[in-house]
mmCIF file of C-alpha atoms in Angstrom:
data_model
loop_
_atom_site.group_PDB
_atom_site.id
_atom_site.type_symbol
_atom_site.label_atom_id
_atom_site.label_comp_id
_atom_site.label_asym_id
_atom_site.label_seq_id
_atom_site.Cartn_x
_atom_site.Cartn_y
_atom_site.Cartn_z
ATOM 1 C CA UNK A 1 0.000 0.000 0.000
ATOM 2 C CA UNK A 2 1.415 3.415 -0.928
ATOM 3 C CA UNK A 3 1.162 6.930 0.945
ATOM 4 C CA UNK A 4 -1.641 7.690 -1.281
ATOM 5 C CA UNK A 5 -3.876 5.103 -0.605
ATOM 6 C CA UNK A 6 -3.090 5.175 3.260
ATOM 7 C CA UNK A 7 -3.980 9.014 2.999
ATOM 8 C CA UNK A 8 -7.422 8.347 1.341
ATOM 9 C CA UNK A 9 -8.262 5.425 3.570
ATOM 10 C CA UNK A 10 -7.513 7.976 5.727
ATOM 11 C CA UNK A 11 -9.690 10.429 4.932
ATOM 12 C CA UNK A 12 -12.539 7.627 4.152
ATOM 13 C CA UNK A 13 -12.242 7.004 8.309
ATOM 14 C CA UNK A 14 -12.023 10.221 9.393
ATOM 15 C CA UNK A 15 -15.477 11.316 7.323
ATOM 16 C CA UNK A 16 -16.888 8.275 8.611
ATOM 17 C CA UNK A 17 -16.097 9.129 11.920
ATOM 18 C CA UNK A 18 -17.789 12.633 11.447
ATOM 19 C CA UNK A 19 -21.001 11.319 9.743
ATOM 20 C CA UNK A 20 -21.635 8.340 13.149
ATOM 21 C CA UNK A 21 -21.001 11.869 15.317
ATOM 22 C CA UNK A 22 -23.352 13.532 13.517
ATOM 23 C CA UNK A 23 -25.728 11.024 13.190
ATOM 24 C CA UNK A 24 -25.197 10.346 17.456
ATOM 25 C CA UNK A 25 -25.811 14.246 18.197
ATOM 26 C CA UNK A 26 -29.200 14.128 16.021
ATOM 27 C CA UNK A 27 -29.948 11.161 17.704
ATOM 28 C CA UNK A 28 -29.061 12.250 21.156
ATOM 29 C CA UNK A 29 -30.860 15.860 20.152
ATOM 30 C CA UNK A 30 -34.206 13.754 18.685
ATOM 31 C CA UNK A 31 -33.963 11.718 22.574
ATOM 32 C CA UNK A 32 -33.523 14.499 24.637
ATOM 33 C CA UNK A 33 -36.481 16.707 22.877
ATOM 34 C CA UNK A 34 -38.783 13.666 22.789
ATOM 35 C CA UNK A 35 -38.456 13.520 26.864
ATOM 36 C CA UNK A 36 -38.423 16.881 27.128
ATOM 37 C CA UNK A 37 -41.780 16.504 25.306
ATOM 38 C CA UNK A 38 -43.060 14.000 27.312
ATOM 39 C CA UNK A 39 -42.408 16.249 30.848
ATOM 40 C CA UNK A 40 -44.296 18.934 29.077
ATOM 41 C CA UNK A 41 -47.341 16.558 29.151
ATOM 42 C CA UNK A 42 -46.933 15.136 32.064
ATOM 43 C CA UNK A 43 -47.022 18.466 34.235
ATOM 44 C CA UNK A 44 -49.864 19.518 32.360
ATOM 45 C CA UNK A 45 -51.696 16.123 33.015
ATOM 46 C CA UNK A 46 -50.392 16.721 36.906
ATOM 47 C CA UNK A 47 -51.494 20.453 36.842
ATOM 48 C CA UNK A 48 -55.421 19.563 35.710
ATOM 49 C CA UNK A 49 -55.179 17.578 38.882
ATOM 50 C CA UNK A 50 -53.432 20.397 40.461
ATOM 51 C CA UNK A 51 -50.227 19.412 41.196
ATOM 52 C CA UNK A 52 -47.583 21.700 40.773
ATOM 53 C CA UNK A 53 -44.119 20.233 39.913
ATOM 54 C CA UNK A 54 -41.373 20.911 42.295
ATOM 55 C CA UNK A 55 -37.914 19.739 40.942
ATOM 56 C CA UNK A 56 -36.674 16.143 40.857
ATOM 57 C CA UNK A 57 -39.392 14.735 39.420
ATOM 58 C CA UNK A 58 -41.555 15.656 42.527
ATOM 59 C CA UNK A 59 -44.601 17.455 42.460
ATOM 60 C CA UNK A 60 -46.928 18.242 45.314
ATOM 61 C CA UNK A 61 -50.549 20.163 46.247
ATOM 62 C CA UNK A 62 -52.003 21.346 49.278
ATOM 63 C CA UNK A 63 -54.603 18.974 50.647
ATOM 64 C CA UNK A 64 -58.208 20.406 51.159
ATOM 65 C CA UNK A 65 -58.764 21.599 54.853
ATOM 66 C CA UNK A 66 -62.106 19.725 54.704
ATOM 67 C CA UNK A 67 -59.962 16.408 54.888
ATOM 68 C CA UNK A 68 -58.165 16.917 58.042
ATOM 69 C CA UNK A 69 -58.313 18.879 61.332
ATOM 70 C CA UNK A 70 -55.169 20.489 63.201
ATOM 71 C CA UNK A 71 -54.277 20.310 67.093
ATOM 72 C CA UNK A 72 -53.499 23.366 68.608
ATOM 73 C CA UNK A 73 -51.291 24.776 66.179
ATOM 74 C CA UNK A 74 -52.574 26.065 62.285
ATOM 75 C CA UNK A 75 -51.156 23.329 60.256
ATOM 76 C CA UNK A 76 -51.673 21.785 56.720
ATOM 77 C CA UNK A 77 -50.930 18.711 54.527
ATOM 78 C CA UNK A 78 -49.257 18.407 51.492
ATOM 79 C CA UNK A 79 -49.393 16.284 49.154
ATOM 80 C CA UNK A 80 -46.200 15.221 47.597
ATOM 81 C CA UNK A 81 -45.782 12.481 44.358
ATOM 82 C CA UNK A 82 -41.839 11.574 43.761
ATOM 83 C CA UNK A 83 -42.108 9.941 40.219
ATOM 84 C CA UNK A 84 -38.918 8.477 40.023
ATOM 85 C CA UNK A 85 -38.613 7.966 44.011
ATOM 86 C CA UNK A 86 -36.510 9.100 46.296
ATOM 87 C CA UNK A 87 -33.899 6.372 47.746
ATOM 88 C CA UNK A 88 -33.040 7.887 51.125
ATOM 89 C CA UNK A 89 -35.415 10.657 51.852
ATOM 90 C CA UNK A 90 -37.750 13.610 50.689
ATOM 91 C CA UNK A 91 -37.578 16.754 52.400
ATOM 92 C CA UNK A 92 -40.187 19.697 52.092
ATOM 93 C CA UNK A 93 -40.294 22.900 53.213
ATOM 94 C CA UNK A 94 -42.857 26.300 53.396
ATOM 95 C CA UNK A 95 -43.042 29.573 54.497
ATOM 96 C CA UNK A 96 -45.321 30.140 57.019
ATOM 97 C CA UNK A 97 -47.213 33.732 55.518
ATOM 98 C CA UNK A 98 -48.956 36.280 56.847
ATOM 99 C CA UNK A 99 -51.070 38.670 54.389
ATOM 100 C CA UNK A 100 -49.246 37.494 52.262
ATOM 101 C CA UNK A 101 -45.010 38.388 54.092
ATOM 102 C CA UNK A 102 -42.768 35.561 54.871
ATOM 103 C CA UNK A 103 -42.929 35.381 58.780
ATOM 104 C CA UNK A 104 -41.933 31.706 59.793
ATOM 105 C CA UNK A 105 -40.625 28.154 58.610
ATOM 106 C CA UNK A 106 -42.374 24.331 58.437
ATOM 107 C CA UNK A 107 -40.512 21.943 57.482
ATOM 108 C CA UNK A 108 -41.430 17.621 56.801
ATOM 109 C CA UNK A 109 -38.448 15.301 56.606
ATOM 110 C CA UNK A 110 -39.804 11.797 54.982
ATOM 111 C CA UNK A 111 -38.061 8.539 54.705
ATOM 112 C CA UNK A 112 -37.469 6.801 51.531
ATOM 113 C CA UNK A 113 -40.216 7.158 49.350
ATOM 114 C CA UNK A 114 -40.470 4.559 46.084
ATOM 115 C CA UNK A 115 -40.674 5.390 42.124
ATOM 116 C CA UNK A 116 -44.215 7.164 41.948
ATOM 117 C CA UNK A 117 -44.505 7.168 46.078
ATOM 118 C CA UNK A 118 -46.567 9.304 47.676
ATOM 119 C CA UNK A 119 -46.029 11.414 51.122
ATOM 120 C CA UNK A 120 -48.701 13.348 53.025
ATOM 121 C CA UNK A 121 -46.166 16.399 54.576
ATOM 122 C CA UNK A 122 -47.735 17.753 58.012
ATOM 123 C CA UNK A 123 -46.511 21.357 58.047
ATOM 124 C CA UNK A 124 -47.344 23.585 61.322
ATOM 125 C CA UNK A 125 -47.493 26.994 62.154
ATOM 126 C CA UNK A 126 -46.214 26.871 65.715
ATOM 127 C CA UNK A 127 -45.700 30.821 66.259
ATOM 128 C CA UNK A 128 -49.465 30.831 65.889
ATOM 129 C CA UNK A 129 -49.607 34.233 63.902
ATOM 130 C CA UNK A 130 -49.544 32.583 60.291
ATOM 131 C CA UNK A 131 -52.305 32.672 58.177
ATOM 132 C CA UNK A 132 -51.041 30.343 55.184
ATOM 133 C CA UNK A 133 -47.956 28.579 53.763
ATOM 134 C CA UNK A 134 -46.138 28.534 50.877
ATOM 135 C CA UNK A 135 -44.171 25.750 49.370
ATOM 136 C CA UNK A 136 -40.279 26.803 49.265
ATOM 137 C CA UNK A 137 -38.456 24.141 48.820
ATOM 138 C CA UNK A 138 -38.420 20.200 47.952
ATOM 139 C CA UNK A 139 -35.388 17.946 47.876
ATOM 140 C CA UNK A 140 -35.109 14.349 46.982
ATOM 141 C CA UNK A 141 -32.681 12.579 48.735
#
């Protein structure tokens, strides 16, 4: 074999090379929008039943007052789905409001929660001069 045919095997390889990269990015960029599609309609499947999506494939709702009482303390439930689980824990968080101003904390700390588990998050108000809460934070652990 000569230096010319080396250099066009060459070149043969190296275009070859290009068109499987280029043909692995479309791919890749064809995978990536068909999920991304996918999470679109799942959070606006979730948000008819009003559940608001929180990060890590979590979402969560406030449960309706009608379906639980409180002790001495305002309190409130919510209602948190982890689609893909969460192995060690799940960890939620609110504000505790007042017309509307940030004036305290809640927080829930759940165990491990399976792939599409479900926690019920008891948040309370125990300054007793809140008048709502408002979701702040949810990890996945």
């Amino acid at each position: 074999m000569d230096s010319k045919d080396a250099a066009i095997r060459l070149e043969r390889a190296a275009a070859l090379a290009e068109e499987r990269a280029e043909a692995e990015a479309k791919a890749e960029a064809a995978r990536i929008e068909a999920e991304a599609a996918e999470l679109a309609k799942r959070d606006a499947k979730f948000a008819e039943a009003g559940l608001t999506p929180a990060g890590n494939d979590v979402y969560y709702m406030f449960a309706d007052q009608s379906n639980y009482t409180c002790g001495y303390w305002d309190c409130a439930y919510v209602v948190l789905l982890a689609m893909s689980g969460c192995p060690n824990s799940l960890y939620v968080e609110a504000a505790v409001t007042r017309n509307g101003v940030d004036i305290g904390l809640a927080n829930h700390l759940a165990a491990a929660v399976p792939v599409e588990g479900q926690v019920n998050a008891h948040l309370e108000d125990f300054s007793g001069s809140g008048d709502g809460f408002r979701i702040t934070k949810v990890n996945c652990f």
